[in-house]
Amino acid sequence: MASQPLINADRLWARLMALAEIGATPAGGVNRQALSDGEIAAWRRVIGWAREAGLTPSTDAAANLFLTLAGRDRTAPPLLLGSHLDSQPTGGKFDGAAGVMAALEAVVSLAEQGHKPARDLIVVAWMNEEGSRFAPGMMGSEAFTGQRDLAAIRAARDADGISVGDALDRLHQAFPDVPHMRLGFAARAYLELHIEQGPLLEAAACTIGVVTGIQGKKTFQVVVEGAEGHAGTLAQSERRDALAAFARMATALHAEIGTIDADIKFTIGRVTVLPNAPSVVPSRVSFSIDLRHPDNAVLDAAGARIEALCREHVPPCTAMLTPLVDAPSNAFDEHLRASIAEATREQGHSAMAILSAAGHDARHLAKVCPAAMIFIPCRDGVSHVEHEWAEPDHVAAGASVLAQVLREFALAPGVEA
């Protein structure tokens, strides 16, 4: 372990708390959804901190934010590290933001200590990781890695009918002095720090999670079409009640898919009913399905059964099922994982190998370059809530491990991941 601290822990915490003021909710959380006024304000603050340290901001057509510390060889593939700045509508202070702030602190501290990296170091904040305003999520990282077409991304709309394209253009107009990079470029490696969003690290009293990979995920949007009718005059036998059909479908899905094994995660998370009037038979129900499992074979089989069960239980109504996300389980780079584990040991922190149950942008970066993640505990394992919390010492420990791994690749041009 280096004799001097690898990061300024107090500055990291202060900046993380300052960032949490943007979109702060009365209950202590954060509402800073993708491409909103709050995210524009967050960009402005983070860009200001980066420029103070000599980093150069840039963006791309997908509104990913890049903050670059120039290296000795500007032609070498850069090292990327970061996370995201957007939140859930009732999110917390740490999900995403901790990863961006830890990455910025690791790079800024390296520069302040007089080191010139062998290659460019780029802190990145990916666009719309959460998928709360615009679905599905991880739009920025998927566009960057060529896994989703930008035109399709721009066409997506939020609940108010605003398109991603219009919101992207509005954000870019707010930063006329930030240059644009081409969408997608070769990267040497990608590192991401994140709160665990689960209880395992806290339960094991471990400070650092060396993430082995991310469990697979499929999401669907289902639309049930029935017919309106008067609640007082339409006979039960003549009804095409979309809500009743949804109830049958949901019951069957939970009974079969939700009980496959102990590792399955099945969720119906959003339901919209039309016309949503007390005395009108519902004519239309839209609902979302989120399915996750670490075994891709189980995930695929369960995904196939979802459509069959919907078709079986929807009559006399009809249903249209649209797949949105199909992300198989992945494993992170073994050499990067070993570097994270070694840095953790050298710094005297407790650690454990851990599979991520939640999705992250690192899943997509792992398809185009060596990638790895560092987890730190969060109180009671909760996330996507306003009382989400990580201890300052844990944030500092994770950032310090990140900084040590960063330096292995930043200061030695021959190092291979």
PDB file of N, CA, C and O in Angstrom, residues 179-240:
ATOM      1  N   PRO A 179     -17.474  19.697 -26.207  1.00  0.00           N
ATOM      2  CA  PRO A 179     -17.348  19.078 -27.532  1.00  0.00           C
ATOM      3  C   PRO A 179     -17.925  17.669 -27.564  1.00  0.00           C
ATOM      4  O   PRO A 179     -18.051  17.007 -26.532  1.00  0.00           O
ATOM      5  N   HIS A 180     -18.235  17.211 -28.780  1.00  0.00           N
ATOM      6  CA  HIS A 180     -18.801  15.882 -28.982  1.00  0.00           C
ATOM      7  C   HIS A 180     -17.747  14.923 -29.507  1.00  0.00           C
ATOM      8  O   HIS A 180     -16.996  15.246 -30.427  1.00  0.00           O
ATOM      9  N   MET A 181     -17.697  13.728 -28.915  1.00  0.00           N
ATOM     10  CA  MET A 181     -16.883  12.630 -29.416  1.00  0.00           C
ATOM     11  C   MET A 181     -17.772  11.735 -30.278  1.00  0.00           C
ATOM     12  O   MET A 181     -18.994  11.812 -30.195  1.00  0.00           O
ATOM     13  N   ARG A 182     -17.137  10.905 -31.090  1.00  0.00           N
ATOM     14  CA  ARG A 182     -17.944   9.945 -31.835  1.00  0.00           C
ATOM     15  C   ARG A 182     -18.542   8.932 -30.868  1.00  0.00           C
ATOM     16  O   ARG A 182     -17.992   8.670 -29.785  1.00  0.00           O
ATOM     17  N   LEU A 183     -19.654   8.348 -31.255  1.00  0.00           N
ATOM     18  CA  LEU A 183     -20.358   7.393 -30.400  1.00  0.00           C
ATOM     19  C   LEU A 183     -19.661   6.047 -30.463  1.00  0.00           C
ATOM     20  O   LEU A 183     -19.691   5.364 -31.493  1.00  0.00           O
ATOM     21  N   GLY A 184     -19.020   5.663 -29.369  1.00  0.00           N
ATOM     22  CA  GLY A 184     -18.326   4.388 -29.291  1.00  0.00           C
ATOM     23  C   GLY A 184     -16.880   4.494 -29.727  1.00  0.00           C
ATOM     24  O   GLY A 184     -16.574   5.070 -30.774  1.00  0.00           O
ATOM     25  N   PHE A 185     -15.981   3.987 -28.893  1.00  0.00           N
ATOM     26  CA  PHE A 185     -14.560   3.948 -29.231  1.00  0.00           C
ATOM     27  C   PHE A 185     -13.916   2.836 -28.418  1.00  0.00           C
ATOM     28  O   PHE A 185     -14.459   2.382 -27.408  1.00  0.00           O
ATOM     29  N   ALA A 186     -12.752   2.376 -28.869  1.00  0.00           N
ATOM     30  CA  ALA A 186     -12.062   1.277 -28.195  1.00  0.00           C
ATOM     31  C   ALA A 186     -11.599   1.706 -26.812  1.00  0.00           C
ATOM     32  O   ALA A 186     -11.106   2.827 -26.629  1.00  0.00           O
ATOM     33  N   ALA A 187     -11.762   0.844 -25.844  1.00  0.00           N
ATOM     34  CA  ALA A 187     -11.336   1.114 -24.471  1.00  0.00           C
ATOM     35  C   ALA A 187     -10.401   0.010 -23.992  1.00  0.00           C
ATOM     36  O   ALA A 187     -10.582  -1.164 -24.338  1.00  0.00           O
ATOM     37  N   ARG A 188      -9.396   0.396 -23.218  1.00  0.00           N
ATOM     38  CA  ARG A 188      -8.447  -0.578 -22.657  1.00  0.00           C
ATOM     39  C   ARG A 188      -9.125  -1.481 -21.639  1.00  0.00           C
ATOM     40  O   ARG A 188      -8.908  -2.684 -21.592  1.00  0.00           O
ATOM     41  N   ALA A 189      -9.971  -0.873 -20.794  1.00  0.00           N
ATOM     42  CA  ALA A 189     -10.688  -1.611 -19.750  1.00  0.00           C
ATOM     43  C   ALA A 189     -11.724  -0.670 -19.150  1.00  0.00           C
ATOM     44  O   ALA A 189     -11.717   0.543 -19.411  1.00  0.00           O
ATOM     45  N   TYR A 190     -12.610  -1.247 -18.356  1.00  0.00           N
ATOM     46  CA  TYR A 190     -13.636  -0.455 -17.677  1.00  0.00           C
ATOM     47  C   TYR A 190     -13.766  -0.928 -16.235  1.00  0.00           C
ATOM     48  O   TYR A 190     -13.823  -2.133 -15.962  1.00  0.00           O
ATOM     49  N   LEU A 191     -13.803   0.038 -15.299  1.00  0.00           N
ATOM     50  CA  LEU A 191     -13.960  -0.237 -13.873  1.00  0.00           C
ATOM     51  C   LEU A 191     -15.147   0.544 -13.333  1.00  0.00           C
ATOM     52  O   LEU A 191     -15.340   1.714 -13.686  1.00  0.00           O
ATOM     53  N   GLU A 192     -15.924  -0.082 -12.469  1.00  0.00           N
ATOM     54  CA  GLU A 192     -17.093   0.582 -11.892  1.00  0.00           C
ATOM     55  C   GLU A 192     -17.238   0.219 -10.421  1.00  0.00           C
ATOM     56  O   GLU A 192     -17.286  -0.958 -10.064  1.00  0.00           O
ATOM     57  N   LEU A 193     -17.299   1.239  -9.580  1.00  0.00           N
ATOM     58  CA  LEU A 193     -17.624   1.062  -8.165  1.00  0.00           C
ATOM     59  C   LEU A 193     -19.112   1.294  -7.979  1.00  0.00           C
ATOM     60  O   LEU A 193     -19.689   2.191  -8.602  1.00  0.00           O
ATOM     61  N   HIS A 194     -19.733   0.512  -7.086  1.00  0.00           N
ATOM     62  CA  HIS A 194     -21.174   0.647  -6.863  1.00  0.00           C
ATOM     63  C   HIS A 194     -21.504   0.120  -5.477  1.00  0.00           C
ATOM     64  O   HIS A 194     -20.812  -0.763  -4.951  1.00  0.00           O
ATOM     65  N   ILE A 195     -22.558   0.654  -4.872  1.00  0.00           N
ATOM     66  CA  ILE A 195     -23.085   0.015  -3.674  1.00  0.00           C
ATOM     67  C   ILE A 195     -23.666  -1.336  -4.081  1.00  0.00           C
ATOM     68  O   ILE A 195     -24.128  -1.522  -5.216  1.00  0.00           O
ATOM     69  N   GLU A 196     -23.658  -2.302  -3.162  1.00  0.00           N
ATOM     70  CA  GLU A 196     -24.091  -3.658  -3.508  1.00  0.00           C
ATOM     71  C   GLU A 196     -25.547  -3.711  -3.928  1.00  0.00           C
ATOM     72  O   GLU A 196     -25.910  -4.491  -4.807  1.00  0.00           O
ATOM     73  N   GLN A 197     -26.414  -2.940  -3.272  1.00  0.00           N
ATOM     74  CA  GLN A 197     -27.862  -3.022  -3.483  1.00  0.00           C
ATOM     75  C   GLN A 197     -28.422  -4.363  -3.023  1.00  0.00           C
ATOM     76  O   GLN A 197     -29.442  -4.837  -3.520  1.00  0.00           O
ATOM     77  N   GLY A 198     -27.754  -4.975  -2.088  1.00  0.00           N
ATOM     78  CA  GLY A 198     -28.170  -6.239  -1.505  1.00  0.00           C
ATOM     79  C   GLY A 198     -27.548  -6.377  -0.124  1.00  0.00           C
ATOM     80  O   GLY A 198     -26.725  -5.552   0.290  1.00  0.00           O
ATOM     81  N   PRO A 199     -27.884  -7.433   0.635  1.00  0.00           N
ATOM     82  CA  PRO A 199     -27.491  -7.547   2.039  1.00  0.00           C
ATOM     83  C   PRO A 199     -26.244  -8.366   2.323  1.00  0.00           C
ATOM     84  O   PRO A 199     -25.852  -8.501   3.477  1.00  0.00           O
ATOM     85  N   LEU A 200     -25.614  -8.950   1.312  1.00  0.00           N
ATOM     86  CA  LEU A 200     -24.595  -9.963   1.584  1.00  0.00           C
ATOM     87  C   LEU A 200     -23.327  -9.391   2.208  1.00  0.00           C
ATOM     88  O   LEU A 200     -22.775  -9.980   3.145  1.00  0.00           O
ATOM     89  N   LEU A 201     -22.833  -8.281   1.716  1.00  0.00           N
ATOM     90  CA  LEU A 201     -21.616  -7.712   2.283  1.00  0.00           C
ATOM     91  C   LEU A 201     -21.824  -7.295   3.736  1.00  0.00           C
ATOM     92  O   LEU A 201     -20.981  -7.571   4.601  1.00  0.00           O
ATOM     93  N   GLU A 202     -22.914  -6.627   4.007  1.00  0.00           N
ATOM     94  CA  GLU A 202     -23.190  -6.199   5.374  1.00  0.00           C
ATOM     95  C   GLU A 202     -23.324  -7.407   6.298  1.00  0.00           C
ATOM     96  O   GLU A 202     -22.780  -7.412   7.417  1.00  0.00           O
ATOM     97  N   ALA A 203     -24.027  -8.444   5.851  1.00  0.00           N
ATOM     98  CA  ALA A 203     -24.218  -9.635   6.681  1.00  0.00           C
ATOM     99  C   ALA A 203     -22.897 -10.327   6.981  1.00  0.00           C
ATOM    100  O   ALA A 203     -22.710 -10.893   8.068  1.00  0.00           O
ATOM    101  N   ALA A 204     -21.966 -10.284   6.034  1.00  0.00           N
ATOM    102  CA  ALA A 204     -20.667 -10.935   6.221  1.00  0.00           C
ATOM    103  C   ALA A 204     -19.630 -10.003   6.836  1.00  0.00           C
ATOM    104  O   ALA A 204     -18.486 -10.412   7.033  1.00  0.00           O
ATOM    105  N   ALA A 205     -20.025  -8.774   7.154  1.00  0.00           N
ATOM    106  CA  ALA A 205     -19.111  -7.759   7.703  1.00  0.00           C
ATOM    107  C   ALA A 205     -17.897  -7.556   6.796  1.00  0.00           C
ATOM    108  O   ALA A 205     -16.772  -7.414   7.264  1.00  0.00           O
ATOM    109  N   CYS A 206     -18.139  -7.551   5.489  1.00  0.00           N
ATOM    110  CA  CYS A 206     -17.090  -7.339   4.495  1.00  0.00           C
ATOM    111  C   CYS A 206     -17.197  -5.930   3.921  1.00  0.00           C
ATOM    112  O   CYS A 206     -18.299  -5.447   3.646  1.00  0.00           O
ATOM    113  N   THR A 207     -16.058  -5.310   3.708  1.00  0.00           N
ATOM    114  CA  THR A 207     -16.024  -3.942   3.197  1.00  0.00           C
ATOM    115  C   THR A 207     -16.043  -3.898   1.673  1.00  0.00           C
ATOM    116  O   THR A 207     -16.619  -2.983   1.087  1.00  0.00           O
ATOM    117  N   ILE A 208     -15.414  -4.870   1.033  1.00  0.00           N
ATOM    118  CA  ILE A 208     -15.275  -4.854  -0.421  1.00  0.00           C
ATOM    119  C   ILE A 208     -15.843  -6.136  -1.020  1.00  0.00           C
ATOM    120  O   ILE A 208     -15.530  -7.243  -0.575  1.00  0.00           O
ATOM    121  N   GLY A 209     -16.655  -5.969  -2.048  1.00  0.00           N
ATOM    122  CA  GLY A 209     -17.125  -7.095  -2.831  1.00  0.00           C
ATOM    123  C   GLY A 209     -16.392  -7.129  -4.160  1.00  0.00           C
ATOM    124  O   GLY A 209     -16.380  -6.131  -4.895  1.00  0.00           O
ATOM    125  N   VAL A 210     -15.736  -8.246  -4.438  1.00  0.00           N
ATOM    126  CA  VAL A 210     -15.083  -8.451  -5.735  1.00  0.00           C
ATOM    127  C   VAL A 210     -16.118  -9.133  -6.631  1.00  0.00           C
ATOM    128  O   VAL A 210     -16.417 -10.307  -6.464  1.00  0.00           O
ATOM    129  N   VAL A 211     -16.685  -8.372  -7.544  1.00  0.00           N
ATOM    130  CA  VAL A 211     -17.865  -8.834  -8.272  1.00  0.00           C
ATOM    131  C   VAL A 211     -17.463  -9.828  -9.356  1.00  0.00           C
ATOM    132  O   VAL A 211     -16.635  -9.526 -10.226  1.00  0.00           O
ATOM    133  N   THR A 212     -18.043 -11.015  -9.301  1.00  0.00           N
ATOM    134  CA  THR A 212     -17.709 -12.064 -10.266  1.00  0.00           C
ATOM    135  C   THR A 212     -18.436 -11.880 -11.588  1.00  0.00           C
ATOM    136  O   THR A 212     -17.928 -12.270 -12.647  1.00  0.00           O
ATOM    137  N   GLY A 213     -19.640 -11.315 -11.540  1.00  0.00           N
ATOM    138  CA  GLY A 213     -20.433 -11.115 -12.746  1.00  0.00           C
ATOM    139  C   GLY A 213     -21.804 -10.586 -12.373  1.00  0.00           C
ATOM    140  O   GLY A 213     -22.052 -10.212 -11.218  1.00  0.00           O
ATOM    141  N   ILE A 214     -22.705 -10.559 -13.348  1.00  0.00           N
ATOM    142  CA  ILE A 214     -24.060 -10.035 -13.156  1.00  0.00           C
ATOM    143  C   ILE A 214     -25.054 -11.082 -13.635  1.00  0.00           C
ATOM    144  O   ILE A 214     -24.899 -11.651 -14.720  1.00  0.00           O
ATOM    145  N   GLN A 215     -26.079 -11.342 -12.826  1.00  0.00           N
ATOM    146  CA  GLN A 215     -27.071 -12.325 -13.224  1.00  0.00           C
ATOM    147  C   GLN A 215     -27.866 -11.837 -14.433  1.00  0.00           C
ATOM    148  O   GLN A 215     -28.001 -10.632 -14.672  1.00  0.00           O
ATOM    149  N   GLY A 216     -28.396 -12.792 -15.200  1.00  0.00           N
ATOM    150  CA  GLY A 216     -29.130 -12.467 -16.410  1.00  0.00           C
ATOM    151  C   GLY A 216     -30.471 -11.813 -16.125  1.00  0.00           C
ATOM    152  O   GLY A 216     -31.071 -11.981 -15.056  1.00  0.00           O
ATOM    153  N   LYS A 217     -30.951 -11.067 -17.137  1.00  0.00           N
ATOM    154  CA  LYS A 217     -32.194 -10.312 -16.969  1.00  0.00           C
ATOM    155  C   LYS A 217     -32.968 -10.271 -18.284  1.00  0.00           C
ATOM    156  O   LYS A 217     -32.399 -10.093 -19.357  1.00  0.00           O
ATOM    157  N   LYS A 218     -34.266 -10.455 -18.188  1.00  0.00           N
ATOM    158  CA  LYS A 218     -35.186 -10.231 -19.293  1.00  0.00           C
ATOM    159  C   LYS A 218     -36.312  -9.338 -18.800  1.00  0.00           C
ATOM    160  O   LYS A 218     -36.785  -9.489 -17.667  1.00  0.00           O
ATOM    161  N   THR A 219     -36.737  -8.409 -19.638  1.00  0.00           N
ATOM    162  CA  THR A 219     -37.903  -7.597 -19.306  1.00  0.00           C
ATOM    163  C   THR A 219     -38.877  -7.602 -20.476  1.00  0.00           C
ATOM    164  O   THR A 219     -38.485  -7.750 -21.637  1.00  0.00           O
ATOM    165  N   PHE A 220     -40.158  -7.445 -20.138  1.00  0.00           N
ATOM    166  CA  PHE A 220     -41.225  -7.455 -21.130  1.00  0.00           C
ATOM    167  C   PHE A 220     -42.236  -6.359 -20.797  1.00  0.00           C
ATOM    168  O   PHE A 220     -42.445  -6.018 -19.627  1.00  0.00           O
ATOM    169  N   GLN A 221     -42.877  -5.854 -21.835  1.00  0.00           N
ATOM    170  CA  GLN A 221     -44.049  -5.009 -21.667  1.00  0.00           C
ATOM    171  C   GLN A 221     -45.239  -5.778 -22.215  1.00  0.00           C
ATOM    172  O   GLN A 221     -45.184  -6.282 -23.351  1.00  0.00           O
ATOM    173  N   VAL A 222     -46.304  -5.906 -21.430  1.00  0.00           N
ATOM    174  CA  VAL A 222     -47.493  -6.656 -21.839  1.00  0.00           C
ATOM    175  C   VAL A 222     -48.686  -5.712 -21.871  1.00  0.00           C
ATOM    176  O   VAL A 222     -48.912  -4.952 -20.918  1.00  0.00           O
ATOM    177  N   VAL A 223     -49.433  -5.746 -22.964  1.00  0.00           N
ATOM    178  CA  VAL A 223     -50.650  -4.938 -23.106  1.00  0.00           C
ATOM    179  C   VAL A 223     -51.835  -5.872 -23.284  1.00  0.00           C
ATOM    180  O   VAL A 223     -51.862  -6.679 -24.236  1.00  0.00           O
ATOM    181  N   VAL A 224     -52.800  -5.782 -22.380  1.00  0.00           N
ATOM    182  CA  VAL A 224     -54.022  -6.588 -22.425  1.00  0.00           C
ATOM    183  C   VAL A 224     -55.143  -5.715 -22.972  1.00  0.00           C
ATOM    184  O   VAL A 224     -55.405  -4.629 -22.437  1.00  0.00           O
ATOM    185  N   GLU A 225     -55.801  -6.176 -24.039  1.00  0.00           N
ATOM    186  CA  GLU A 225     -56.897  -5.420 -24.646  1.00  0.00           C
ATOM    187  C   GLU A 225     -58.224  -6.121 -24.381  1.00  0.00           C
ATOM    188  O   GLU A 225     -58.385  -7.307 -24.697  1.00  0.00           O
ATOM    189  N   GLY A 226     -59.154  -5.370 -23.786  1.00  0.00           N
ATOM    190  CA  GLY A 226     -60.509  -5.863 -23.578  1.00  0.00           C
ATOM    191  C   GLY A 226     -61.502  -4.891 -24.174  1.00  0.00           C
ATOM    192  O   GLY A 226     -61.277  -4.358 -25.260  1.00  0.00           O
ATOM    193  N   ALA A 227     -62.602  -4.636 -23.465  1.00  0.00           N
ATOM    194  CA  ALA A 227     -63.606  -3.689 -23.959  1.00  0.00           C
ATOM    195  C   ALA A 227     -64.269  -3.012 -22.770  1.00  0.00           C
ATOM    196  O   ALA A 227     -64.560  -3.654 -21.757  1.00  0.00           O
ATOM    197  N   GLU A 228     -64.504  -1.701 -22.926  1.00  0.00           N
ATOM    198  CA  GLU A 228     -65.207  -0.965 -21.874  1.00  0.00           C
ATOM    199  C   GLU A 228     -66.657  -1.434 -21.790  1.00  0.00           C
ATOM    200  O   GLU A 228     -67.231  -1.929 -22.760  1.00  0.00           O
ATOM    201  N   GLY A 229     -67.212  -1.231 -20.612  1.00  0.00           N
ATOM    202  CA  GLY A 229     -68.618  -1.538 -20.417  1.00  0.00           C
ATOM    203  C   GLY A 229     -69.130  -0.892 -19.146  1.00  0.00           C
ATOM    204  O   GLY A 229     -68.340  -0.540 -18.249  1.00  0.00           O
ATOM    205  N   HIS A 230     -70.417  -0.731 -19.036  1.00  0.00           N
ATOM    206  CA  HIS A 230     -71.028  -0.122 -17.858  1.00  0.00           C
ATOM    207  C   HIS A 230     -71.007  -1.131 -16.715  1.00  0.00           C
ATOM    208  O   HIS A 230     -71.464  -2.270 -16.859  1.00  0.00           O
ATOM    209  N   ALA A 231     -70.486  -0.726 -15.577  1.00  0.00           N
ATOM    210  CA  ALA A 231     -70.350  -1.644 -14.444  1.00  0.00           C
ATOM    211  C   ALA A 231     -71.687  -2.106 -13.900  1.00  0.00           C
ATOM    212  O   ALA A 231     -71.773  -3.168 -13.268  1.00  0.00           O
ATOM    213  N   GLY A 232     -72.748  -1.326 -14.150  1.00  0.00           N
ATOM    214  CA  GLY A 232     -74.046  -1.704 -13.601  1.00  0.00           C
ATOM    215  C   GLY A 232     -74.940  -2.450 -14.557  1.00  0.00           C
ATOM    216  O   GLY A 232     -75.934  -3.050 -14.128  1.00  0.00           O
ATOM    217  N   THR A 233     -74.629  -2.422 -15.854  1.00  0.00           N
ATOM    218  CA  THR A 233     -75.556  -3.013 -16.818  1.00  0.00           C
ATOM    219  C   THR A 233     -74.982  -4.170 -17.624  1.00  0.00           C
ATOM    220  O   THR A 233     -75.740  -4.983 -18.149  1.00  0.00           O
ATOM    221  N   LEU A 234     -73.647  -4.262 -17.733  1.00  0.00           N
ATOM    222  CA  LEU A 234     -73.047  -5.305 -18.567  1.00  0.00           C
ATOM    223  C   LEU A 234     -72.939  -6.610 -17.776  1.00  0.00           C
ATOM    224  O   LEU A 234     -72.312  -6.656 -16.712  1.00  0.00           O
ATOM    225  N   ALA A 235     -73.560  -7.667 -18.285  1.00  0.00           N
ATOM    226  CA  ALA A 235     -73.531  -8.966 -17.601  1.00  0.00           C
ATOM    227  C   ALA A 235     -72.108  -9.498 -17.503  1.00  0.00           C
ATOM    228  O   ALA A 235     -71.289  -9.282 -18.393  1.00  0.00           O
ATOM    229  N   GLN A 236     -71.844 -10.212 -16.438  1.00  0.00           N
ATOM    230  CA  GLN A 236     -70.507 -10.781 -16.243  1.00  0.00           C
ATOM    231  C   GLN A 236     -70.113 -11.677 -17.411  1.00  0.00           C
ATOM    232  O   GLN A 236     -68.961 -11.674 -17.859  1.00  0.00           O
ATOM    233  N   SER A 237     -71.066 -12.441 -17.921  1.00  0.00           N
ATOM    234  CA  SER A 237     -70.754 -13.395 -18.985  1.00  0.00           C
ATOM    235  C   SER A 237     -70.393 -12.712 -20.300  1.00  0.00           C
ATOM    236  O   SER A 237     -69.809 -13.335 -21.184  1.00  0.00           O
ATOM    237  N   GLU A 238     -70.742 -11.435 -20.441  1.00  0.00           N
ATOM    238  CA  GLU A 238     -70.492 -10.712 -21.682  1.00  0.00           C
ATOM    239  C   GLU A 238     -69.261  -9.806 -21.587  1.00  0.00           C
ATOM    240  O   GLU A 238     -68.915  -9.131 -22.549  1.00  0.00           O
ATOM    241  N   ARG A 239     -68.630  -9.801 -20.466  1.00  0.00           N
ATOM    242  CA  ARG A 239     -67.538  -8.836 -20.264  1.00  0.00           C
ATOM    243  C   ARG A 239     -66.216  -9.334 -20.844  1.00  0.00           C
ATOM    244  O   ARG A 239     -65.883 -10.512 -20.774  1.00  0.00           O
ATOM    245  N   ARG A 240     -65.457  -8.380 -21.405  1.00  0.00           N
ATOM    246  CA  ARG A 240     -64.059  -8.591 -21.757  1.00  0.00           C
ATOM    247  C   ARG A 240     -63.256  -7.643 -20.865  1.00  0.00           C
ATOM    248  O   ARG A 240     -62.797  -6.580 -21.279  1.00  0.00           O
TER     249      ARG A 240
END
